[in-house]
Amino acid sequence: MKDVQFKRHCRQKIYQPSTTMQSSTTTSSTTTNSRQEARLFGTHEEWRKHVLASPMAGLFTCPGSSLLQLCLDGDPSPTTPQSPPLHNLSHDDHHTPLSCRKCRTFYDDYVNMPTAQLENIEKLTKAQSKVQLWHDMRRVRITASTARKVPIRSTTSPEKFLSEHLYPTFHGNAATRHGAVSEEHARQFLNTQGHTIENKGLVVCPAKPWLAASPDGVMNKEMLLEIKSPVLGKKSLREALATKNAEVTPLADGHYLLASNGPKGYYMQVQLGMHCTGLPRALLVIWNNTEHIEIQVPYDKHFLQTHITRLRTFYFTHMLPKIVDDFVKGRLQLCNTYLTLK
């Protein structure tokens, strides 16, 4: 570069287009601009063909990984129509499940989830009531333990159940603490008998994600486990079972019959637990510190068909609209873990 000499540029030697050419170009440009129209391409391939046929094709096809080349050769991302925010939607008819767009939007966002996501939720909620996600997931679903409280008659007001289910005020007492301790004793006993017990979190029914259960465990990988520890006072377990309206009735052959319409809903809870987990049978253990009984309960398809139809109608007609309205108003709040699951 040391042998290069710069000379002052003379204005006369600088290229300037002729006045005629300038005028022509300006006129042409003005005419062209006045005729320019925006063009909307329906597909990526349509735009690609247009680019390759244009004078600018070389800019898009030059070797390398330029941004233009990446735009030309890249796969277009699928676009998903965005649903309007819930607060901008109004309720439609609720006579058939998900006929209301507002309810359907919430249901698709927060209730209906892929199987892999439901499996992850079960793992995240193994501590059950100690995890906020467990409470929130249950709140927007009918559960095996609360299903017995759902009104049976269509003429019964849904308000009492919805209030108790969505905003429970009961947070445990001496009886529930007794039950938790007794449940652990029952598990330990079953382990000494050679059984393996897997603890479970919230199990959402994959085919009916509005329904869920929190079983006490799965025994030997093939049987639902449900443990009950009633407070008996001075009565023995056998004396308590002999009373009127007991959940379990002793039979003459020494076995026990679990009533399908018992006041505490043991039968319904066990059946819905099997339905959610897909297990064909369950073991119900009635436990006391000094004695216990074990009852094997088979899956009752007829019972479930009748009650699930009723529960589904109640959920989509009354419960889901209430959940959606309270969520939009900010009264019903879901934890951040829940909101970021999808």
mmCIF file of C-alpha atoms in Angstrom:
data_model
loop_
_atom_site.group_PDB
_atom_site.id
_atom_site.type_symbol
_atom_site.label_atom_id
_atom_site.label_comp_id
_atom_site.label_asym_id
_atom_site.label_seq_id
_atom_site.Cartn_x
_atom_site.Cartn_y
_atom_site.Cartn_z
ATOM 1 C CA MET A 1 0.000 0.000 0.000
ATOM 2 C CA LYS A 2 3.012 2.371 0.364
ATOM 3 C CA ASP A 3 3.329 2.771 -3.438
ATOM 4 C CA VAL A 4 -0.261 3.879 -3.832
ATOM 5 C CA GLN A 5 -0.836 7.575 -4.219
ATOM 6 C CA PHE A 6 -4.170 9.314 -3.817
ATOM 7 C CA LYS A 7 -5.123 12.173 -6.076
ATOM 8 C CA ARG A 8 -7.723 14.830 -5.485
ATOM 9 C CA HIS A 9 -10.927 13.975 -7.245
ATOM 10 C CA CYS A 10 -12.152 16.537 -9.666
ATOM 11 C CA ARG A 11 -15.866 17.258 -9.572
ATOM 12 C CA GLN A 12 -15.966 17.066 -13.332
ATOM 13 C CA LYS A 13 -14.652 13.505 -13.296
ATOM 14 C CA ILE A 14 -17.259 12.191 -10.858
ATOM 15 C CA TYR A 15 -19.930 10.222 -12.697
ATOM 16 C CA GLN A 16 -23.258 11.959 -12.777
ATOM 17 C CA PRO A 17 -26.221 10.662 -14.743
ATOM 18 C CA SER A 18 -27.505 12.883 -17.452
ATOM 19 C CA THR A 19 -30.458 15.107 -16.779
ATOM 20 C CA THR A 20 -32.506 13.185 -19.309
ATOM 21 C CA MET A 21 -31.774 9.848 -17.653
ATOM 22 C CA GLN A 22 -32.486 11.298 -14.175
ATOM 23 C CA SER A 23 -35.800 12.644 -15.315
ATOM 24 C CA SER A 24 -36.700 9.364 -16.986
ATOM 25 C CA THR A 25 -35.746 7.365 -13.910
ATOM 26 C CA THR A 26 -37.714 9.631 -11.606
ATOM 27 C CA THR A 27 -40.777 9.422 -13.797
ATOM 28 C CA SER A 28 -40.483 5.648 -14.072
ATOM 29 C CA SER A 29 -39.954 5.276 -10.318
ATOM 30 C CA THR A 30 -42.919 7.481 -9.543
ATOM 31 C CA THR A 31 -45.086 5.535 -11.941
ATOM 32 C CA THR A 32 -43.905 2.199 -10.541
ATOM 33 C CA ASN A 33 -44.376 3.252 -6.922
ATOM 34 C CA SER A 34 -47.858 4.480 -7.666
ATOM 35 C CA ARG A 35 -48.702 1.030 -9.020
ATOM 36 C CA GLN A 36 -47.044 -1.041 -6.252
ATOM 37 C CA GLU A 37 -49.423 -3.226 -4.258
ATOM 38 C CA ALA A 38 -48.751 -5.481 -1.274
ATOM 39 C CA ARG A 39 -49.038 -9.153 -2.112
ATOM 40 C CA LEU A 40 -50.100 -11.742 0.413
ATOM 41 C CA PHE A 41 -48.893 -15.300 -0.142
ATOM 42 C CA GLY A 42 -51.084 -18.134 1.055
ATOM 43 C CA THR A 43 -48.272 -20.653 1.573
ATOM 44 C CA HIS A 44 -44.521 -20.729 2.035
ATOM 45 C CA GLU A 45 -44.143 -22.639 -1.245
ATOM 46 C CA GLU A 46 -46.089 -19.985 -3.130
ATOM 47 C CA TRP A 47 -43.778 -17.277 -1.778
ATOM 48 C CA ARG A 48 -40.705 -19.407 -2.589
ATOM 49 C CA LYS A 49 -41.698 -19.815 -6.238
ATOM 50 C CA HIS A 50 -42.283 -16.089 -6.515
ATOM 51 C CA VAL A 51 -38.834 -15.293 -5.099
ATOM 52 C CA LEU A 52 -37.020 -17.737 -7.407
ATOM 53 C CA ALA A 53 -38.743 -16.226 -10.438
ATOM 54 C CA SER A 54 -37.884 -12.667 -9.428
ATOM 55 C CA PRO A 55 -34.711 -10.662 -10.266
ATOM 56 C CA MET A 56 -33.701 -11.017 -6.589
ATOM 57 C CA ALA A 57 -33.417 -14.804 -6.793
ATOM 58 C CA GLY A 58 -29.627 -14.625 -6.683
ATOM 59 C CA LEU A 59 -29.663 -12.984 -3.267
ATOM 60 C CA PHE A 60 -31.658 -15.878 -1.841
ATOM 61 C CA THR A 61 -29.628 -18.650 -3.500
ATOM 62 C CA CYS A 62 -26.055 -17.459 -3.029
ATOM 63 C CA PRO A 63 -23.780 -20.002 -1.281
ATOM 64 C CA GLY A 64 -23.539 -19.819 2.484
ATOM 65 C CA SER A 65 -26.030 -19.628 5.294
ATOM 66 C CA SER A 66 -27.330 -16.140 4.814
ATOM 67 C CA LEU A 67 -30.554 -15.106 6.504
ATOM 68 C CA LEU A 68 -32.268 -14.835 3.126
ATOM 69 C CA GLN A 69 -31.229 -18.370 2.192
ATOM 70 C CA LEU A 70 -32.459 -19.693 5.544
ATOM 71 C CA CYS A 71 -35.804 -18.004 4.970
ATOM 72 C CA LEU A 72 -36.047 -19.555 1.521
ATOM 73 C CA ASP A 73 -35.134 -23.103 2.513
ATOM 74 C CA GLY A 74 -36.522 -23.239 6.047
ATOM 75 C CA ASP A 75 -39.598 -25.215 7.041
ATOM 76 C CA PRO A 76 -42.487 -22.930 7.892
ATOM 77 C CA SER A 77 -43.691 -23.237 11.471
ATOM 78 C CA PRO A 78 -47.296 -24.358 11.784
ATOM 79 C CA THR A 79 -49.529 -21.616 13.052
ATOM 80 C CA THR A 80 -52.176 -22.313 15.643
ATOM 81 C CA PRO A 81 -55.136 -19.973 15.803
ATOM 82 C CA GLN A 82 -55.074 -18.157 19.115
ATOM 83 C CA SER A 83 -58.212 -18.376 21.225
ATOM 84 C CA PRO A 84 -59.547 -15.118 22.613
ATOM 85 C CA PRO A 85 -58.904 -14.540 26.341
ATOM 86 C CA LEU A 86 -61.482 -16.159 28.602
ATOM 87 C CA HIS A 87 -62.783 -12.815 29.866
ATOM 88 C CA ASN A 88 -63.697 -11.860 26.282
ATOM 89 C CA LEU A 89 -65.902 -14.927 25.825
ATOM 90 C CA SER A 90 -69.494 -15.482 26.875
ATOM 91 C CA HIS A 91 -71.091 -18.723 27.979
ATOM 92 C CA ASP A 92 -73.062 -20.718 25.422
ATOM 93 C CA ASP A 93 -75.462 -23.604 25.933
ATOM 94 C CA HIS A 94 -74.301 -26.203 28.502
ATOM 95 C CA HIS A 95 -76.732 -28.991 27.649
ATOM 96 C CA THR A 96 -74.024 -31.049 25.952
ATOM 97 C CA PRO A 97 -70.395 -31.410 27.138
ATOM 98 C CA LEU A 98 -68.093 -28.663 25.827
ATOM 99 C CA SER A 99 -70.743 -27.036 23.651
ATOM 100 C CA CYS A 100 -69.834 -23.774 25.418
ATOM 101 C CA ARG A 101 -66.771 -22.177 23.827
ATOM 102 C CA LYS A 102 -65.741 -20.405 27.021
ATOM 103 C CA CYS A 103 -65.814 -23.627 29.052
ATOM 104 C CA ARG A 104 -64.115 -25.560 26.264
ATOM 105 C CA THR A 105 -61.237 -23.066 26.176
ATOM 106 C CA PHE A 106 -60.580 -23.449 29.905
ATOM 107 C CA TYR A 107 -61.030 -27.223 29.707
ATOM 108 C CA ASP A 108 -58.470 -27.560 26.903
ATOM 109 C CA ASP A 109 -55.976 -25.318 28.708
ATOM 110 C CA TYR A 110 -56.199 -26.623 32.269
ATOM 111 C CA VAL A 111 -58.101 -29.924 32.428
ATOM 112 C CA ASN A 112 -57.544 -31.946 29.265
ATOM 113 C CA MET A 113 -53.853 -32.866 29.212
ATOM 114 C CA PRO A 114 -51.643 -35.363 27.310
ATOM 115 C CA THR A 115 -50.982 -38.720 28.955
ATOM 116 C CA ALA A 116 -47.291 -37.898 29.474
ATOM 117 C CA GLN A 117 -48.266 -34.732 31.326
ATOM 118 C CA LEU A 118 -50.701 -36.631 33.539
ATOM 119 C CA GLU A 119 -47.993 -39.145 34.410
ATOM 120 C CA ASN A 120 -45.697 -36.291 35.408
ATOM 121 C CA ILE A 121 -48.428 -34.775 37.577
ATOM 122 C CA GLU A 122 -48.832 -38.069 39.419
ATOM 123 C CA LYS A 123 -45.118 -38.010 40.256
ATOM 124 C CA LEU A 124 -45.191 -34.370 41.353
ATOM 125 C CA THR A 125 -48.094 -35.005 43.742
ATOM 126 C CA LYS A 126 -46.943 -38.147 45.561
ATOM 127 C CA ALA A 127 -46.912 -36.181 48.820
ATOM 128 C CA GLN A 128 -50.613 -35.511 48.136
ATOM 129 C CA SER A 129 -52.080 -32.943 50.574
ATOM 130 C CA LYS A 130 -48.622 -31.499 51.326
ATOM 131 C CA VAL A 131 -48.335 -30.232 47.730
ATOM 132 C CA GLN A 132 -50.343 -27.240 46.478
ATOM 133 C CA LEU A 133 -50.488 -28.692 42.963
ATOM 134 C CA TRP A 134 -52.401 -31.671 44.371
ATOM 135 C CA HIS A 135 -55.041 -29.359 45.864
ATOM 136 C CA ASP A 136 -55.408 -27.292 42.680
ATOM 137 C CA MET A 137 -55.589 -30.285 40.349
ATOM 138 C CA ARG A 138 -58.338 -31.782 42.504
ATOM 139 C CA ARG A 139 -60.223 -28.505 42.728
ATOM 140 C CA VAL A 140 -61.044 -28.395 39.009
ATOM 141 C CA ARG A 141 -62.052 -32.065 38.867
ATOM 142 C CA ILE A 142 -64.499 -34.446 40.486
ATOM 143 C CA THR A 143 -62.500 -36.840 42.648
ATOM 144 C CA ALA A 144 -63.120 -40.361 43.860
ATOM 145 C CA SER A 145 -63.391 -39.188 47.462
ATOM 146 C CA THR A 146 -65.810 -36.310 46.793
ATOM 147 C CA ALA A 147 -68.025 -37.942 44.144
ATOM 148 C CA ARG A 148 -70.477 -39.267 46.731
ATOM 149 C CA LYS A 149 -71.379 -35.673 47.644
ATOM 150 C CA VAL A 150 -72.375 -34.730 44.091
ATOM 151 C CA PRO A 151 -76.161 -34.191 44.017
ATOM 152 C CA ILE A 152 -78.026 -37.199 42.676
ATOM 153 C CA ARG A 153 -81.250 -35.439 41.694
ATOM 154 C CA SER A 154 -81.150 -32.846 38.935
ATOM 155 C CA THR A 155 -83.521 -30.697 40.998
ATOM 156 C CA THR A 156 -81.017 -30.410 43.861
ATOM 157 C CA SER A 157 -79.109 -27.125 43.935
ATOM 158 C CA PRO A 158 -75.421 -27.611 43.056
ATOM 159 C CA GLU A 159 -74.288 -24.646 45.166
ATOM 160 C CA LYS A 160 -73.549 -26.515 48.397
ATOM 161 C CA PHE A 161 -71.330 -29.106 46.741
ATOM 162 C CA LEU A 162 -69.536 -26.534 44.574
ATOM 163 C CA SER A 163 -68.832 -24.274 47.531
ATOM 164 C CA GLU A 164 -67.464 -27.108 49.669
ATOM 165 C CA HIS A 165 -65.441 -28.608 46.818
ATOM 166 C CA LEU A 166 -63.935 -25.423 45.381
ATOM 167 C CA TYR A 167 -63.381 -23.627 48.675
ATOM 168 C CA PRO A 168 -63.043 -26.230 51.445
ATOM 169 C CA THR A 169 -62.911 -24.931 54.991
ATOM 170 C CA PHE A 170 -62.121 -28.270 56.621
ATOM 171 C CA HIS A 171 -58.371 -28.761 57.058
ATOM 172 C CA GLY A 172 -58.228 -31.785 59.324
ATOM 173 C CA ASN A 173 -58.934 -32.747 62.918
ATOM 174 C CA ALA A 174 -58.102 -35.474 65.430
ATOM 175 C CA ALA A 175 -59.937 -38.080 63.337
ATOM 176 C CA THR A 176 -57.951 -37.323 60.178
ATOM 177 C CA ARG A 177 -54.684 -37.319 62.116
ATOM 178 C CA HIS A 178 -55.646 -40.692 63.582
ATOM 179 C CA GLY A 179 -56.367 -41.925 60.065
ATOM 180 C CA ALA A 180 -52.963 -40.838 58.754
ATOM 181 C CA VAL A 181 -51.120 -42.656 61.554
ATOM 182 C CA SER A 182 -53.247 -45.790 61.188
ATOM 183 C CA GLU A 183 -52.750 -45.785 57.416
ATOM 184 C CA GLU A 184 -48.990 -45.951 57.884
ATOM 185 C CA HIS A 185 -49.357 -48.826 60.376
ATOM 186 C CA ALA A 186 -51.507 -50.703 57.863
ATOM 187 C CA ARG A 187 -48.884 -50.216 55.145
ATOM 188 C CA GLN A 188 -46.160 -51.542 57.401
ATOM 189 C CA PHE A 189 -48.253 -54.588 58.243
ATOM 190 C CA LEU A 190 -48.925 -55.354 54.571
ATOM 191 C CA ASN A 191 -45.208 -55.024 53.847
ATOM 192 C CA THR A 192 -44.430 -57.616 56.523
ATOM 193 C CA GLN A 193 -46.855 -59.949 54.748
ATOM 194 C CA GLY A 194 -44.699 -59.830 51.617
ATOM 195 C CA HIS A 195 -46.692 -57.249 49.662
ATOM 196 C CA THR A 196 -45.084 -54.383 47.766
ATOM 197 C CA ILE A 197 -46.896 -51.065 47.912
ATOM 198 C CA GLU A 198 -46.257 -48.180 45.542
ATOM 199 C CA ASN A 199 -47.289 -44.768 46.811
ATOM 200 C CA LYS A 200 -49.340 -42.768 44.327
ATOM 201 C CA GLY A 201 -50.039 -39.107 43.755
ATOM 202 C CA LEU A 202 -53.084 -37.726 41.990
ATOM 203 C CA VAL A 203 -54.113 -40.082 39.185
ATOM 204 C CA VAL A 204 -56.168 -38.321 36.512
ATOM 205 C CA CYS A 205 -58.301 -40.567 34.306
ATOM 206 C CA PRO A 206 -56.731 -40.307 30.810
ATOM 207 C CA ALA A 207 -60.047 -40.863 29.017
ATOM 208 C CA LYS A 208 -61.992 -38.584 31.374
ATOM 209 C CA PRO A 209 -59.556 -35.913 32.603
ATOM 210 C CA TRP A 210 -62.318 -34.219 34.605
ATOM 211 C CA LEU A 211 -62.161 -37.236 36.966
ATOM 212 C CA ALA A 212 -59.281 -38.081 39.339
ATOM 213 C CA ALA A 213 -58.350 -40.218 42.330
ATOM 214 C CA SER A 214 -55.669 -40.225 45.025
ATOM 215 C CA PRO A 215 -55.338 -43.899 45.995
ATOM 216 C CA ASP A 216 -53.506 -44.962 49.128
ATOM 217 C CA GLY A 217 -51.300 -47.057 46.877
ATOM 218 C CA VAL A 218 -51.008 -49.827 44.330
ATOM 219 C CA MET A 219 -50.283 -53.237 45.824
ATOM 220 C CA ASN A 220 -48.136 -55.756 43.959
ATOM 221 C CA LYS A 221 -48.550 -53.641 40.796
ATOM 222 C CA GLU A 222 -51.983 -55.129 40.168
ATOM 223 C CA MET A 223 -54.387 -54.053 42.885
ATOM 224 C CA LEU A 224 -55.656 -50.700 44.136
ATOM 225 C CA LEU A 225 -55.131 -50.194 47.858
ATOM 226 C CA GLU A 226 -57.566 -48.187 49.964
ATOM 227 C CA ILE A 227 -57.182 -47.959 53.749
ATOM 228 C CA LYS A 228 -59.882 -46.763 56.144
ATOM 229 C CA SER A 229 -59.360 -46.217 59.865
ATOM 230 C CA PRO A 230 -62.677 -45.268 61.477
ATOM 231 C CA VAL A 231 -62.720 -43.841 64.979
ATOM 232 C CA LEU A 232 -64.534 -46.518 66.991
ATOM 233 C CA GLY A 233 -64.547 -45.133 70.509
ATOM 234 C CA LYS A 234 -65.053 -48.021 72.912
ATOM 235 C CA LYS A 235 -66.449 -50.340 70.245
ATOM 236 C CA SER A 236 -64.466 -53.114 68.656
ATOM 237 C CA LEU A 237 -64.159 -53.179 64.891
ATOM 238 C CA ARG A 238 -66.591 -56.081 64.626
ATOM 239 C CA GLU A 239 -69.126 -54.308 66.845
ATOM 240 C CA ALA A 240 -68.901 -51.188 64.713
ATOM 241 C CA LEU A 241 -69.490 -53.188 61.539
ATOM 242 C CA ALA A 242 -72.586 -54.777 63.037
ATOM 243 C CA THR A 243 -74.372 -51.428 63.436
ATOM 244 C CA LYS A 244 -77.097 -50.245 61.102
ATOM 245 C CA ASN A 245 -76.027 -48.451 57.915
ATOM 246 C CA ALA A 246 -72.441 -49.675 58.248
ATOM 247 C CA GLU A 247 -70.307 -49.562 55.104
ATOM 248 C CA VAL A 248 -69.340 -53.216 55.567
ATOM 249 C CA THR A 249 -71.669 -56.070 56.509
ATOM 250 C CA PRO A 250 -70.390 -59.378 57.990
ATOM 251 C CA LEU A 251 -71.610 -62.491 56.174
ATOM 252 C CA ALA A 252 -72.379 -65.882 57.676
ATOM 253 C CA ASP A 253 -69.389 -67.496 55.975
ATOM 254 C CA GLY A 254 -66.956 -65.115 57.691
ATOM 255 C CA HIS A 255 -66.508 -62.836 54.693
ATOM 256 C CA TYR A 256 -67.619 -59.215 54.415
ATOM 257 C CA LEU A 257 -69.808 -57.366 51.956
ATOM 258 C CA LEU A 258 -69.030 -53.758 51.016
ATOM 259 C CA ALA A 259 -72.298 -51.882 50.524
ATOM 260 C CA SER A 260 -72.607 -50.131 47.156
ATOM 261 C CA ASN A 261 -74.692 -47.329 48.689
ATOM 262 C CA GLY A 262 -72.985 -46.854 52.046
ATOM 263 C CA PRO A 263 -73.277 -43.420 53.701
ATOM 264 C CA LYS A 264 -69.519 -42.740 53.503
ATOM 265 C CA GLY A 265 -69.180 -43.771 49.871
ATOM 266 C CA TYR A 266 -66.397 -46.346 50.293
ATOM 267 C CA TYR A 267 -67.676 -48.398 47.372
ATOM 268 C CA MET A 268 -67.857 -45.448 44.985
ATOM 269 C CA GLN A 269 -64.414 -44.221 46.013
ATOM 270 C CA VAL A 270 -62.846 -47.619 45.405
ATOM 271 C CA GLN A 271 -64.631 -48.079 42.063
ATOM 272 C CA LEU A 272 -63.629 -44.652 40.754
ATOM 273 C CA GLY A 273 -60.086 -45.284 41.964
ATOM 274 C CA MET A 274 -59.933 -48.458 39.891
ATOM 275 C CA HIS A 275 -61.414 -46.638 36.907
ATOM 276 C CA CYS A 276 -58.782 -43.885 37.039
ATOM 277 C CA THR A 277 -55.844 -46.254 37.536
ATOM 278 C CA GLY A 278 -57.093 -48.932 35.144
ATOM 279 C CA LEU A 279 -56.748 -51.667 37.779
ATOM 280 C CA PRO A 280 -59.218 -54.603 37.753
ATOM 281 C CA ARG A 281 -59.605 -55.039 41.508
ATOM 282 C CA ALA A 282 -58.969 -53.356 44.824
ATOM 283 C CA LEU A 283 -58.141 -54.260 48.393
ATOM 284 C CA LEU A 284 -60.059 -52.307 51.007
ATOM 285 C CA VAL A 285 -58.451 -52.501 54.441
ATOM 286 C CA ILE A 286 -60.491 -51.457 57.481
ATOM 287 C CA TRP A 287 -57.803 -50.910 60.113
ATOM 288 C CA ASN A 288 -57.747 -50.683 63.880
ATOM 289 C CA ASN A 289 -54.733 -50.862 66.180
ATOM 290 C CA THR A 290 -55.853 -54.243 67.503
ATOM 291 C CA GLU A 291 -57.680 -55.754 64.515
ATOM 292 C CA HIS A 292 -58.387 -55.261 60.855
ATOM 293 C CA ILE A 293 -60.296 -56.784 57.946
ATOM 294 C CA GLU A 294 -59.414 -57.036 54.277
ATOM 295 C CA ILE A 295 -62.030 -56.978 51.513
ATOM 296 C CA GLN A 296 -61.262 -57.623 47.865
ATOM 297 C CA VAL A 297 -63.484 -55.560 45.575
ATOM 298 C CA PRO A 298 -63.803 -56.356 41.841
ATOM 299 C CA TYR A 299 -64.284 -53.694 39.179
ATOM 300 C CA ASP A 300 -68.013 -53.016 38.786
ATOM 301 C CA LYS A 301 -68.587 -51.877 35.209
ATOM 302 C CA HIS A 302 -72.360 -51.510 35.495
ATOM 303 C CA PHE A 303 -72.110 -49.394 38.660
ATOM 304 C CA LEU A 304 -69.518 -47.123 37.072
ATOM 305 C CA GLN A 305 -71.420 -46.629 33.824
ATOM 306 C CA THR A 306 -74.466 -45.422 35.731
ATOM 307 C CA HIS A 307 -72.650 -43.048 38.054
ATOM 308 C CA ILE A 308 -70.037 -41.710 35.634
ATOM 309 C CA THR A 309 -72.811 -40.623 33.269
ATOM 310 C CA ARG A 310 -74.435 -38.690 36.109
ATOM 311 C CA LEU A 311 -71.129 -37.210 37.287
ATOM 312 C CA ARG A 312 -70.180 -36.128 33.771
ATOM 313 C CA THR A 313 -73.500 -34.339 33.294
ATOM 314 C CA PHE A 314 -73.074 -32.506 36.588
ATOM 315 C CA TYR A 315 -69.488 -31.534 35.819
ATOM 316 C CA PHE A 316 -70.114 -29.990 32.402
ATOM 317 C CA THR A 317 -73.503 -28.484 33.253
ATOM 318 C CA HIS A 318 -72.774 -26.978 36.667
ATOM 319 C CA MET A 319 -69.224 -27.440 37.911
ATOM 320 C CA LEU A 320 -67.122 -26.384 34.910
ATOM 321 C CA PRO A 321 -69.058 -23.130 34.274
ATOM 322 C CA LYS A 322 -68.646 -22.211 37.951
ATOM 323 C CA ILE A 323 -64.914 -22.981 37.836
ATOM 324 C CA VAL A 324 -64.460 -20.870 34.697
ATOM 325 C CA ASP A 325 -66.372 -17.883 36.063
ATOM 326 C CA ASP A 326 -64.497 -17.898 39.371
ATOM 327 C CA PHE A 327 -61.165 -18.301 37.560
ATOM 328 C CA VAL A 328 -61.892 -15.299 35.327
ATOM 329 C CA LYS A 329 -62.944 -13.207 38.344
ATOM 330 C CA GLY A 330 -59.744 -14.153 40.177
ATOM 331 C CA ARG A 331 -61.552 -15.874 43.013
ATOM 332 C CA LEU A 332 -60.312 -19.338 42.054
ATOM 333 C CA GLN A 333 -56.549 -19.206 41.705
ATOM 334 C CA LEU A 334 -54.179 -21.911 40.497
ATOM 335 C CA CYS A 335 -50.563 -22.195 41.626
ATOM 336 C CA ASN A 336 -47.727 -21.255 39.268
ATOM 337 C CA THR A 337 -46.726 -24.901 38.901
ATOM 338 C CA TYR A 338 -50.160 -25.662 37.493
ATOM 339 C CA LEU A 339 -50.246 -22.606 35.224
ATOM 340 C CA THR A 340 -46.867 -23.463 33.674
ATOM 341 C CA LEU A 341 -47.511 -27.169 33.108
ATOM 342 C CA LYS A 342 -48.363 -26.653 29.434
#
